Amino acid sequence: MRNTQVDDRKLHIETLLAHEGRERGQIGGTVNTPVYRASTLLFPTVETLHAQHGTLNTYGRHGNPTTRSLEQALCQLEGAYGAMLTPSGLSALTTALLATLQPGDHLLMTDSVYDPTRAFCDETLKRFGIETTYYDPLIGAGIADLIRPNTRVVFVESPGSLTFEVQDIPAIADAAHARGALVMLDNTWGTPAHFPSFKHGVDISIHAATKYIVGHSDVLMGVIMTTEALYPRIRGFYKQLGLSVSADDAYLALRGLRTLSTRLERHQRNAHAVAEWLSAQPEVERLLYPALPGAPGHDIWKRDFTGACGLFGVVFKPITESAIRAMLNDMQLFGMGFSWGGFESLILLTRPSSHRTATTWNAEGPLVRLHVGLEHPDDLIADLEAGFQRLRAARD
Ligand SMILES: *Cc1c(COP(=O)(O)O)cnc(C)c1O
């Protein structure tokens, strides 16, 4: 059974991005919700203070109009009941896991999960008496066989970190719900614009807003979004942890959000151009970009997602590490760094095999991750072309 938080929005994503999360109705009001910098909120009388007691609005840590505007906009975009902002994507993931699991519970975790999430399961959750079983990201409905009476959460991340496996989330959600487990998703790649998680049976959707939501490589932030049924419990735990984000950061995230679909459209178009060029290079074995016809996971991506982004993997044919280094060490436009989702292009040599336990990653050669930014694709291709020349010179 699907949860009830199915979105039935009538307006398109582009329109929602321009209009949600704004204060309305004030004569002479501003287009954007201002930055409310506040630790202390004041009340004129004992009665008005008491009337607010128990609500979320009595102290700066509980939020302010800027953070609430961002939460409201994100909920409308993804079809969630409630949202909570956290200081990073990782803190959103760890908070949601701790809010839903307790000692003796069992967690099913995709083997292609973001590595710091894995570390949290293996160390902190284990210390708290919560057992994690990793599963093949391509398991689909077969997840049913792994669900135990004490399995509380099935965690999905699609496409997978580094290796881009696209998971059959509706099938996994049906199996999980039939056995009383929740489905928690790291939806960072999909974004609220391109993967309508609650429609596909997800109960808790988490984003590293750091990536495309902020979109400008200048703020770390996470968001947890939930159905109505789960919201009180998770909001209560979030409040007890004392998590909050600054109004300044929330303002920047809202500002980034306004152009989310415009940016994604260009990221996607540029990524297609770069991917097409790469696939013609003799050293490239295959591309891990679900939006590409024929790429792994393309059919499920097409069924469930409404778009893609600029992040994908390139599997090389067997080649020496020094040849790959010669390519990566002198890129002019592709920066080298962790993270992605900003306006600029990035390139990274990855080693997924060291983060696997349920499956093995034994690709032919090295795996390079590209984030294709908003630059002109011809310039990016020229940068890569020069890189391939360095690679060839180092190899020959
Ligand atoms: C970056 C990332 C995170 C963590 O976000 P931070 O804001 O850096 O903590 C979580 N999940 C995925 C898939 C990511 O790429």
mmCIF file of C-alpha atoms and ligand atoms in Angstrom:
data_model
loop_
_atom_site.group_PDB
_atom_site.id
_atom_site.type_symbol
_atom_site.label_atom_id
_atom_site.label_comp_id
_atom_site.label_asym_id
_atom_site.label_seq_id
_atom_site.Cartn_x
_atom_site.Cartn_y
_atom_site.Cartn_z
ATOM 1 C CA MET A 1 0.000 0.000 0.000
ATOM 2 C CA ARG A 2 1.226 3.494 -0.843
ATOM 3 C CA ASN A 3 1.188 6.153 1.816
ATOM 4 C CA THR A 4 -1.452 8.846 1.634
ATOM 5 C CA GLN A 5 0.888 11.772 1.029
ATOM 6 C CA VAL A 6 0.423 11.485 -2.740
ATOM 7 C CA ASP A 7 0.796 14.837 -4.362
ATOM 8 C CA ASP A 8 -2.029 16.016 -6.509
ATOM 9 C CA ARG A 9 -0.628 19.394 -7.354
ATOM 10 C CA LYS A 10 -2.093 21.152 -10.337
ATOM 11 C CA LEU A 11 0.622 23.683 -10.985
ATOM 12 C CA HIS A 12 3.828 22.679 -12.737
ATOM 13 C CA ILE A 13 7.168 22.497 -10.921
ATOM 14 C CA GLU A 14 8.498 25.623 -12.652
ATOM 15 C CA THR A 15 5.518 27.626 -11.398
ATOM 16 C CA LEU A 16 5.759 26.232 -7.874
ATOM 17 C CA LEU A 17 9.461 27.113 -7.798
ATOM 18 C CA ALA A 18 8.624 30.744 -8.540
ATOM 19 C CA HIS A 19 5.702 31.062 -6.139
ATOM 20 C CA GLU A 20 5.967 28.764 -3.111
ATOM 21 C CA GLY A 21 7.578 29.843 0.144
ATOM 22 C CA ARG A 22 6.784 33.533 -0.214
ATOM 23 C CA GLU A 23 5.013 35.820 2.231
ATOM 24 C CA ARG A 24 1.930 37.199 0.571
ATOM 25 C CA GLY A 25 -0.733 39.787 0.967
ATOM 26 C CA GLN A 26 1.202 42.626 2.553
ATOM 27 C CA ILE A 27 0.804 45.956 0.821
ATOM 28 C CA GLY A 28 4.286 47.012 -0.219
ATOM 29 C CA GLY A 29 5.626 43.600 0.829
ATOM 30 C CA THR A 30 8.812 42.187 -0.627
ATOM 31 C CA VAL A 31 8.998 39.459 -3.278
ATOM 32 C CA ASN A 32 11.355 37.410 -1.119
ATOM 33 C CA THR A 33 10.891 36.508 2.533
ATOM 34 C CA PRO A 34 13.549 38.624 4.290
ATOM 35 C CA VAL A 35 16.358 37.230 6.425
ATOM 36 C CA TYR A 36 14.995 37.032 9.974
ATOM 37 C CA ARG A 37 18.078 36.898 12.164
ATOM 38 C CA ALA A 38 16.780 36.021 15.596
ATOM 39 C CA SER A 39 17.540 33.982 18.664
ATOM 40 C CA THR A 40 14.851 35.649 20.776
ATOM 41 C CA LEU A 41 11.195 36.066 19.907
ATOM 42 C CA LEU A 42 9.164 38.545 21.962
ATOM 43 C CA PHE A 43 5.576 38.377 23.185
ATOM 44 C CA PRO A 44 3.617 41.375 24.459
ATOM 45 C CA THR A 45 1.801 39.583 27.313
ATOM 46 C CA VAL A 46 1.913 36.452 29.445
ATOM 47 C CA GLU A 47 -1.278 35.350 27.699
ATOM 48 C CA THR A 48 0.122 35.608 24.169
ATOM 49 C CA LEU A 49 3.312 33.817 25.223
ATOM 50 C CA HIS A 50 1.350 30.999 26.846
ATOM 51 C CA ALA A 51 -0.924 30.755 23.805
ATOM 52 C CA GLN A 52 2.167 29.996 21.702
ATOM 53 C CA HIS A 53 3.610 27.512 24.158
ATOM 54 C CA GLY A 54 4.028 24.074 22.637
ATOM 55 C CA THR A 55 3.939 25.426 19.107
ATOM 56 C CA LEU A 56 7.052 25.644 17.005
ATOM 57 C CA ASN A 57 7.270 29.399 17.242
ATOM 58 C CA THR A 58 8.498 30.432 20.673
ATOM 59 C CA TYR A 59 12.250 30.554 20.245
ATOM 60 C CA GLY A 60 14.743 31.201 17.436
ATOM 61 C CA ARG A 61 15.956 27.603 17.426
ATOM 62 C CA HIS A 62 12.467 26.485 16.395
ATOM 63 C CA GLY A 63 12.728 28.440 13.159
ATOM 64 C CA ASN A 64 11.757 31.811 11.784
ATOM 65 C CA PRO A 65 9.812 33.076 8.775
ATOM 66 C CA THR A 66 12.830 32.569 6.474
ATOM 67 C CA THR A 67 13.374 28.921 7.405
ATOM 68 C CA ARG A 68 9.624 28.269 7.351
ATOM 69 C CA SER A 69 9.364 29.724 3.842
ATOM 70 C CA LEU A 70 12.032 27.298 2.647
ATOM 71 C CA GLU A 71 10.399 24.338 4.406
ATOM 72 C CA GLN A 72 7.024 25.217 2.957
ATOM 73 C CA ALA A 73 8.371 25.572 -0.593
ATOM 74 C CA LEU A 74 10.184 22.220 -0.403
ATOM 75 C CA CYS A 75 7.057 20.452 0.907
ATOM 76 C CA GLN A 76 4.943 21.804 -1.941
ATOM 77 C CA LEU A 77 7.510 20.773 -4.540
ATOM 78 C CA GLU A 78 7.898 17.201 -3.392
ATOM 79 C CA GLY A 79 4.412 16.605 -2.014
ATOM 80 C CA ALA A 80 5.494 16.200 1.614
ATOM 81 C CA TYR A 81 3.490 17.042 4.720
ATOM 82 C CA GLY A 82 6.371 18.559 6.664
ATOM 83 C CA ALA A 83 10.039 19.473 6.280
ATOM 84 C CA MET A 84 12.911 20.009 8.716
ATOM 85 C CA LEU A 85 16.141 21.811 7.866
ATOM 86 C CA THR A 86 19.446 20.531 9.212
ATOM 87 C CA PRO A 87 23.020 21.869 9.131
ATOM 88 C CA SER A 88 24.152 19.376 6.445
ATOM 89 C CA GLY A 89 22.854 16.582 4.274
ATOM 90 C CA LEU A 90 24.578 14.029 6.487
ATOM 91 C CA SER A 91 22.932 15.397 9.641
ATOM 92 C CA ALA A 92 19.537 15.071 7.911
ATOM 93 C CA LEU A 93 20.289 11.401 7.198
ATOM 94 C CA THR A 94 21.560 10.586 10.680
ATOM 95 C CA THR A 95 18.701 12.466 12.376
ATOM 96 C CA ALA A 96 16.070 10.641 10.329
ATOM 97 C CA LEU A 97 17.665 7.256 11.070
ATOM 98 C CA LEU A 98 17.912 7.927 14.811
ATOM 99 C CA ALA A 99 14.355 9.273 14.915
ATOM 100 C CA THR A 100 12.878 6.102 13.448
ATOM 101 C CA LEU A 101 15.065 3.291 14.848
ATOM 102 C CA GLN A 102 15.510 1.968 18.350
ATOM 103 C CA PRO A 103 17.613 -0.736 20.011
ATOM 104 C CA GLY A 104 16.689 -4.172 18.659
ATOM 105 C CA ASP A 105 15.501 -2.802 15.327
ATOM 106 C CA HIS A 106 16.809 -3.950 11.973
ATOM 107 C CA LEU A 107 17.704 -1.662 9.069
ATOM 108 C CA LEU A 108 17.958 -2.695 5.419
ATOM 109 C CA MET A 109 20.468 -0.477 3.662
ATOM 110 C CA THR A 110 21.349 -0.295 -0.023
ATOM 111 C CA ASP A 111 24.944 -1.329 -0.722
ATOM 112 C CA SER A 112 25.377 1.716 -2.982
ATOM 113 C CA VAL A 113 24.677 4.181 -0.172
ATOM 114 C CA TYR A 114 26.644 7.410 0.317
ATOM 115 C CA ASP A 115 29.687 6.264 2.257
ATOM 116 C CA PRO A 116 29.318 8.509 5.351
ATOM 117 C CA THR A 117 25.773 7.126 5.798
ATOM 118 C CA ARG A 118 27.294 3.642 5.793
ATOM 119 C CA ALA A 119 29.856 4.666 8.415
ATOM 120 C CA PHE A 120 27.036 5.956 10.655
ATOM 121 C CA CYS A 121 25.226 2.608 10.417
ATOM 122 C CA ASP A 122 28.371 0.573 11.021
ATOM 123 C CA GLU A 123 29.533 2.579 14.012
ATOM 124 C CA THR A 124 26.822 4.635 15.726
ATOM 125 C CA LEU A 125 23.711 2.585 14.944
ATOM 126 C CA LYS A 126 25.591 -0.582 15.818
ATOM 127 C CA ARG A 127 26.640 0.938 19.149
ATOM 128 C CA PHE A 128 22.952 1.724 19.821
ATOM 129 C CA GLY A 129 21.964 -1.919 19.211
ATOM 130 C CA ILE A 130 20.539 -1.439 15.718
ATOM 131 C CA GLU A 131 21.550 -4.035 13.153
ATOM 132 C CA THR A 132 22.156 -3.101 9.512
ATOM 133 C CA THR A 133 21.962 -5.539 6.599
ATOM 134 C CA TYR A 134 23.232 -4.271 3.254
ATOM 135 C CA TYR A 135 21.387 -5.376 0.139
ATOM 136 C CA ASP A 136 21.963 -5.342 -3.618
ATOM 137 C CA PRO A 137 20.575 -2.007 -4.910
ATOM 138 C CA LEU A 138 19.016 -3.867 -7.869
ATOM 139 C CA ILE A 139 17.072 -6.266 -5.626
ATOM 140 C CA GLY A 140 13.641 -4.722 -6.388
ATOM 141 C CA ALA A 141 10.682 -6.714 -5.034
ATOM 142 C CA GLY A 142 13.178 -9.350 -3.834
ATOM 143 C CA ILE A 143 13.719 -7.126 -0.800
ATOM 144 C CA ALA A 144 10.717 -8.950 0.686
ATOM 145 C CA ASP A 145 12.924 -11.954 1.456
ATOM 146 C CA LEU A 146 15.247 -9.840 3.619
ATOM 147 C CA ILE A 147 12.567 -8.154 5.707
ATOM 148 C CA ARG A 148 12.418 -9.520 9.254
ATOM 149 C CA PRO A 149 9.746 -8.960 11.896
ATOM 150 C CA ASN A 150 11.989 -6.285 13.469
ATOM 151 C CA THR A 151 12.901 -4.536 10.200
ATOM 152 C CA ARG A 152 11.777 -0.989 10.803
ATOM 153 C CA VAL A 153 13.360 0.903 7.885
ATOM 154 C CA VAL A 154 14.280 0.061 4.300
ATOM 155 C CA PHE A 155 16.709 2.705 3.107
ATOM 156 C CA VAL A 156 17.048 3.474 -0.607
ATOM 157 C CA GLU A 157 19.290 5.841 -2.536
ATOM 158 C CA SER A 158 18.655 6.114 -6.245
ATOM 159 C CA PRO A 159 20.713 6.388 -8.320
ATOM 160 C CA GLY A 160 23.370 4.972 -5.993
ATOM 161 C CA SER A 161 26.330 7.047 -4.860
ATOM 162 C CA LEU A 162 29.297 6.676 -7.256
ATOM 163 C CA THR A 163 27.841 3.694 -9.138
ATOM 164 C CA PHE A 164 24.420 5.082 -10.164
ATOM 165 C CA GLU A 165 22.241 1.967 -9.844
ATOM 166 C CA VAL A 166 18.593 2.979 -10.288
ATOM 167 C CA GLN A 167 16.408 1.277 -7.681
ATOM 168 C CA ASP A 168 12.873 0.039 -8.233
ATOM 169 C CA ILE A 169 11.507 2.161 -5.400
ATOM 170 C CA PRO A 170 7.763 1.495 -5.973
ATOM 171 C CA ALA A 171 8.407 -2.274 -5.804
ATOM 172 C CA ILE A 172 10.595 -1.930 -2.713
ATOM 173 C CA ALA A 173 7.999 0.336 -1.059
ATOM 174 C CA ASP A 174 5.185 -2.132 -1.696
ATOM 175 C CA ALA A 175 7.210 -4.960 -0.148
ATOM 176 C CA ALA A 176 8.279 -2.838 2.828
ATOM 177 C CA HIS A 177 4.808 -1.501 3.590
ATOM 178 C CA ALA A 178 3.267 -4.964 3.328
ATOM 179 C CA ARG A 179 5.545 -5.969 6.218
ATOM 180 C CA GLY A 180 5.213 -2.816 8.288
ATOM 181 C CA ALA A 181 8.564 -1.223 7.420
ATOM 182 C CA LEU A 182 9.154 2.405 6.444
ATOM 183 C CA VAL A 183 10.904 3.548 3.282
ATOM 184 C CA MET A 184 13.555 6.227 3.689
ATOM 185 C CA LEU A 185 15.175 7.769 0.600
ATOM 186 C CA ASP A 186 18.288 9.829 -0.040
ATOM 187 C CA ASN A 187 16.777 11.846 -2.928
ATOM 188 C CA THR A 188 19.713 14.192 -3.511
ATOM 189 C CA TRP A 189 20.280 13.199 -7.173
ATOM 190 C CA GLY A 190 16.578 13.214 -7.995
ATOM 191 C CA THR A 191 15.938 16.579 -6.311
ATOM 192 C CA PRO A 192 12.398 17.645 -5.324
ATOM 193 C CA ALA A 193 11.905 18.611 -8.989
ATOM 194 C CA HIS A 194 12.663 15.279 -10.662
ATOM 195 C CA PHE A 195 11.707 12.478 -8.299
ATOM 196 C CA PRO A 196 8.230 12.731 -6.724
ATOM 197 C CA SER A 197 9.176 10.451 -3.860
ATOM 198 C CA PHE A 198 5.910 10.383 -1.916
ATOM 199 C CA LYS A 199 3.995 9.400 -5.037
ATOM 200 C CA HIS A 200 6.344 6.414 -5.339
ATOM 201 C CA GLY A 201 5.706 5.169 -1.812
ATOM 202 C CA VAL A 202 8.540 6.859 0.109
ATOM 203 C CA ASP A 203 7.763 7.791 3.725
ATOM 204 C CA ILE A 204 10.802 9.949 4.476
ATOM 205 C CA SER A 205 12.726 11.811 1.776
ATOM 206 C CA ILE A 206 16.091 13.345 2.574
ATOM 207 C CA HIS A 207 18.215 15.735 0.550
ATOM 208 C CA ALA A 208 21.678 17.152 0.760
ATOM 209 C CA ALA A 209 20.321 20.629 -0.086
ATOM 210 C CA THR A 210 24.025 21.464 -0.295
ATOM 211 C CA LYS A 211 23.899 20.133 -3.840
ATOM 212 C CA TYR A 212 21.258 21.292 -6.346
ATOM 213 C CA ILE A 213 18.800 22.994 -3.990
ATOM 214 C CA VAL A 214 21.388 25.544 -2.866
ATOM 215 C CA GLY A 215 23.048 25.138 -6.249
ATOM 216 C CA HIS A 216 25.896 27.613 -5.793
ATOM 217 C CA SER A 217 28.508 25.724 -3.738
ATOM 218 C CA ASP A 218 28.266 28.158 -0.843
ATOM 219 C CA VAL A 219 26.015 26.583 1.806
ATOM 220 C CA LEU A 220 25.831 23.221 3.570
ATOM 221 C CA MET A 221 22.284 22.182 4.412
ATOM 222 C CA GLY A 222 20.059 19.140 4.659
ATOM 223 C CA VAL A 223 16.324 18.606 4.632
ATOM 224 C CA ILE A 224 14.133 15.806 5.965
ATOM 225 C CA MET A 225 10.634 15.577 4.499
ATOM 226 C CA THR A 226 7.941 13.239 5.773
ATOM 227 C CA THR A 227 4.360 12.117 5.510
ATOM 228 C CA GLU A 228 1.805 13.430 7.983
ATOM 229 C CA ALA A 229 1.900 10.194 9.994
ATOM 230 C CA LEU A 230 5.643 10.413 10.664
ATOM 231 C CA TYR A 231 5.995 14.148 11.059
ATOM 232 C CA PRO A 232 5.239 14.571 14.802
ATOM 233 C CA ARG A 233 7.737 11.886 15.827
ATOM 234 C CA ILE A 234 10.546 13.114 13.607
ATOM 235 C CA ARG A 235 9.925 16.792 14.323
ATOM 236 C CA GLY A 236 9.923 16.010 18.045
ATOM 237 C CA PHE A 237 13.262 14.222 17.855
ATOM 238 C CA TYR A 238 14.739 16.964 15.658
ATOM 239 C CA LYS A 239 13.664 19.518 18.246
ATOM 240 C CA GLN A 240 15.227 17.510 21.082
ATOM 241 C CA LEU A 241 18.532 17.347 19.215
ATOM 242 C CA GLY A 242 18.459 21.134 19.018
ATOM 243 C CA LEU A 243 19.103 21.313 15.298
ATOM 244 C CA SER A 244 18.574 24.537 13.411
ATOM 245 C CA VAL A 245 19.936 26.431 10.434
ATOM 246 C CA SER A 246 20.620 30.119 10.106
ATOM 247 C CA ALA A 247 18.178 32.464 8.403
ATOM 248 C CA ASP A 248 21.028 33.611 6.157
ATOM 249 C CA ASP A 249 21.633 30.075 4.908
ATOM 250 C CA ALA A 250 17.898 29.465 4.490
ATOM 251 C CA TYR A 251 17.685 32.644 2.435
ATOM 252 C CA LEU A 252 20.497 31.480 0.145
ATOM 253 C CA ALA A 253 18.867 28.071 -0.241
ATOM 254 C CA LEU A 254 15.526 29.681 -1.148
ATOM 255 C CA ARG A 255 17.308 31.896 -3.628
ATOM 256 C CA GLY A 256 18.982 28.861 -5.189
ATOM 257 C CA LEU A 257 15.709 26.952 -5.227
ATOM 258 C CA ARG A 258 13.995 29.517 -7.467
ATOM 259 C CA THR A 259 16.151 28.483 -10.433
ATOM 260 C CA LEU A 260 16.287 24.752 -9.665
ATOM 261 C CA SER A 261 14.477 23.508 -12.740
ATOM 262 C CA THR A 262 16.107 26.101 -15.014
ATOM 263 C CA ARG A 263 19.549 25.009 -13.844
ATOM 264 C CA LEU A 264 18.731 21.312 -13.988
ATOM 265 C CA GLU A 265 17.539 21.652 -17.552
ATOM 266 C CA ARG A 266 20.905 23.101 -18.557
ATOM 267 C CA HIS A 267 22.905 20.651 -16.393
ATOM 268 C CA GLN A 268 21.059 17.825 -18.088
ATOM 269 C CA ARG A 269 21.538 19.182 -21.605
ATOM 270 C CA ASN A 270 25.260 19.779 -21.011
ATOM 271 C CA ALA A 271 25.653 16.353 -19.403
ATOM 272 C CA HIS A 272 24.103 14.715 -22.466
ATOM 273 C CA ALA A 273 26.510 16.547 -24.789
ATOM 274 C CA VAL A 274 29.533 15.631 -22.665
ATOM 275 C CA ALA A 275 28.369 12.026 -22.204
ATOM 276 C CA GLU A 276 27.849 11.597 -25.919
ATOM 277 C CA TRP A 277 31.351 12.880 -26.639
ATOM 278 C CA LEU A 278 32.833 10.646 -23.933
ATOM 279 C CA SER A 279 31.108 7.538 -25.246
ATOM 280 C CA ALA A 280 32.974 7.986 -28.543
ATOM 281 C CA GLN A 281 36.407 7.899 -26.849
ATOM 282 C CA PRO A 282 38.151 4.539 -27.269
ATOM 283 C CA GLU A 283 39.362 4.511 -23.635
ATOM 284 C CA VAL A 284 35.795 4.744 -22.280
ATOM 285 C CA GLU A 285 34.141 1.435 -21.464
ATOM 286 C CA ARG A 286 30.678 2.733 -20.491
ATOM 287 C CA LEU A 287 28.799 5.605 -18.950
ATOM 288 C CA LEU A 288 26.772 5.418 -15.752
ATOM 289 C CA TYR A 289 24.166 8.053 -16.586
ATOM 290 C CA PRO A 290 20.626 6.711 -16.210
ATOM 291 C CA ALA A 291 19.213 9.420 -18.503
ATOM 292 C CA LEU A 292 21.171 8.005 -21.432
ATOM 293 C CA PRO A 293 19.238 5.484 -23.544
ATOM 294 C CA GLY A 294 20.922 2.092 -23.161
ATOM 295 C CA ALA A 295 22.675 3.045 -19.892
ATOM 296 C CA PRO A 296 22.124 0.847 -16.819
ATOM 297 C CA GLY A 297 18.855 1.750 -15.095
ATOM 298 C CA HIS A 298 17.537 3.829 -17.986
ATOM 299 C CA ASP A 299 14.139 2.093 -18.131
ATOM 300 C CA ILE A 300 13.339 2.571 -14.453
ATOM 301 C CA TRP A 301 14.695 6.123 -14.559
ATOM 302 C CA LYS A 302 12.369 6.885 -17.458
ATOM 303 C CA ARG A 303 9.409 5.338 -15.663
ATOM 304 C CA ASP A 304 9.892 7.050 -12.296
ATOM 305 C CA PHE A 305 11.897 10.272 -12.759
ATOM 306 C CA THR A 306 10.812 13.394 -14.595
ATOM 307 C CA GLY A 307 14.360 14.524 -15.364
ATOM 308 C CA ALA A 308 18.055 14.076 -14.643
ATOM 309 C CA CYS A 309 20.960 16.280 -13.558
ATOM 310 C CA GLY A 310 24.620 16.796 -14.360
ATOM 311 C CA LEU A 311 26.165 14.031 -12.240
ATOM 312 C CA PHE A 312 27.292 10.725 -13.764
ATOM 313 C CA GLY A 313 30.072 8.147 -13.825
ATOM 314 C CA VAL A 314 32.557 7.173 -16.524
ATOM 315 C CA VAL A 315 33.994 3.660 -16.452
ATOM 316 C CA PHE A 316 37.312 3.510 -18.259
ATOM 317 C CA LYS A 317 38.839 0.477 -19.914
ATOM 318 C CA PRO A 318 41.768 -0.944 -17.962
ATOM 319 C CA ILE A 319 44.412 1.757 -17.799
ATOM 320 C CA THR A 320 47.218 2.647 -15.441
ATOM 321 C CA GLU A 321 46.503 4.888 -12.496
ATOM 322 C CA SER A 322 49.298 7.223 -13.610
ATOM 323 C CA ALA A 323 47.607 7.758 -17.000
ATOM 324 C CA ILE A 324 44.317 8.698 -15.273
ATOM 325 C CA ARG A 325 46.206 10.994 -12.934
ATOM 326 C CA ALA A 326 47.877 12.716 -15.880
ATOM 327 C CA MET A 327 44.411 13.454 -17.216
ATOM 328 C CA LEU A 328 42.839 14.656 -13.969
ATOM 329 C CA ASN A 329 45.744 16.640 -12.570
ATOM 330 C CA ASP A 330 45.721 19.410 -15.116
ATOM 331 C CA MET A 331 42.067 20.103 -15.911
ATOM 332 C CA GLN A 332 41.355 23.773 -16.498
ATOM 333 C CA LEU A 333 37.566 23.972 -16.117
ATOM 334 C CA PHE A 334 36.688 20.803 -14.196
ATOM 335 C CA GLY A 335 37.594 21.444 -10.576
ATOM 336 C CA MET A 336 38.660 18.511 -8.420
ATOM 337 C CA GLY A 337 36.670 18.215 -5.244
ATOM 338 C CA PHE A 338 33.993 16.337 -3.376
ATOM 339 C CA SER A 339 30.428 17.600 -3.556
ATOM 340 C CA TRP A 340 28.425 18.489 -6.660
ATOM 341 C CA GLY A 341 25.235 20.305 -7.638
ATOM 342 C CA GLY A 342 26.774 23.769 -7.896
ATOM 343 C CA PHE A 343 26.920 25.776 -11.115
ATOM 344 C CA GLU A 344 30.459 24.615 -11.846
ATOM 345 C CA SER A 345 31.929 21.413 -13.271
ATOM 346 C CA LEU A 346 33.825 18.921 -11.122
ATOM 347 C CA ILE A 347 35.771 15.733 -11.722
ATOM 348 C CA LEU A 348 36.767 13.029 -9.241
ATOM 349 C CA LEU A 349 38.527 9.662 -9.325
ATOM 350 C CA THR A 350 36.450 7.296 -7.162
ATOM 351 C CA ARG A 351 36.985 3.878 -5.574
ATOM 352 C CA PRO A 352 33.568 2.333 -4.970
ATOM 353 C CA SER A 353 34.895 -1.180 -4.328
ATOM 354 C CA SER A 354 36.108 -0.174 -0.868
ATOM 355 C CA HIS A 355 32.549 0.766 0.226
ATOM 356 C CA ARG A 356 30.771 -2.512 -0.593
ATOM 357 C CA THR A 357 29.809 -5.560 1.412
ATOM 358 C CA ALA A 358 26.673 -7.131 -0.139
ATOM 359 C CA THR A 359 27.831 -6.793 -3.731
ATOM 360 C CA THR A 360 31.147 -6.319 -5.462
ATOM 361 C CA TRP A 361 32.191 -3.545 -7.777
ATOM 362 C CA ASN A 362 34.671 -4.941 -10.221
ATOM 363 C CA ALA A 363 34.628 -2.652 -13.209
ATOM 364 C CA GLU A 364 37.160 -3.113 -15.951
ATOM 365 C CA GLY A 365 39.074 0.066 -15.188
ATOM 366 C CA PRO A 366 38.934 3.241 -13.107
ATOM 367 C CA LEU A 367 35.639 5.017 -12.356
ATOM 368 C CA VAL A 368 35.639 8.783 -12.717
ATOM 369 C CA ARG A 369 32.712 10.882 -11.557
ATOM 370 C CA LEU A 370 31.819 14.021 -13.480
ATOM 371 C CA HIS A 371 29.605 16.862 -12.416
ATOM 372 C CA VAL A 372 28.744 18.763 -15.559
ATOM 373 C CA GLY A 373 28.096 22.395 -14.709
ATOM 374 C CA LEU A 374 26.507 25.319 -16.495
ATOM 375 C CA GLU A 375 29.498 26.219 -18.680
ATOM 376 C CA HIS A 376 29.245 25.925 -22.471
ATOM 377 C CA PRO A 377 29.522 22.215 -23.302
ATOM 378 C CA ASP A 378 32.030 22.859 -26.108
ATOM 379 C CA ASP A 379 34.450 24.375 -23.591
ATOM 380 C CA LEU A 380 33.987 21.439 -21.234
ATOM 381 C CA ILE A 381 34.559 18.967 -24.057
ATOM 382 C CA ALA A 382 37.739 20.840 -25.086
ATOM 383 C CA ASP A 383 38.967 20.573 -21.480
ATOM 384 C CA LEU A 384 38.261 16.828 -21.488
ATOM 385 C CA GLU A 385 39.847 16.429 -24.927
ATOM 386 C CA ALA A 386 43.085 17.956 -23.637
ATOM 387 C CA GLY A 387 42.821 15.601 -20.660
ATOM 388 C CA PHE A 388 42.512 12.576 -22.923
ATOM 389 C CA GLN A 389 45.590 13.741 -24.812
ATOM 390 C CA ARG A 390 47.552 13.852 -21.542
ATOM 391 C CA LEU A 391 46.178 10.403 -20.689
ATOM 392 C CA ARG A 392 47.286 8.999 -24.052
ATOM 393 C CA ALA A 393 50.724 10.575 -23.791
ATOM 394 C CA ALA A 394 51.198 9.140 -20.279
ATOM 395 C CA ARG A 395 50.048 5.682 -21.381
ATOM 396 C CA ASP A 396 52.033 5.368 -24.611
HETATM 397 C C1 LIG B 1 26.769 15.151 -0.448
HETATM 398 C C2 LIG B 1 25.798 14.091 -0.155
HETATM 399 C C3 LIG B 1 25.282 13.923 1.124
HETATM 400 C C4 LIG B 1 25.764 14.731 2.299
HETATM 401 O O1 LIG B 1 25.491 16.095 2.211
HETATM 402 P P1 LIG B 1 26.348 17.135 3.052
HETATM 403 O O2 LIG B 1 25.560 18.390 2.973
HETATM 404 O O3 LIG B 1 27.676 17.222 2.384
HETATM 405 O O4 LIG B 1 26.462 16.619 4.440
HETATM 406 C C5 LIG B 1 24.338 12.943 1.323
HETATM 407 N N1 LIG B 1 23.913 12.162 0.325
HETATM 408 C C6 LIG B 1 24.386 12.286 -0.921
HETATM 409 C C7 LIG B 1 23.879 11.392 -1.986
HETATM 410 C C8 LIG B 1 25.351 13.240 -1.206
HETATM 411 O O5 LIG B 1 25.856 13.340 -2.434
#
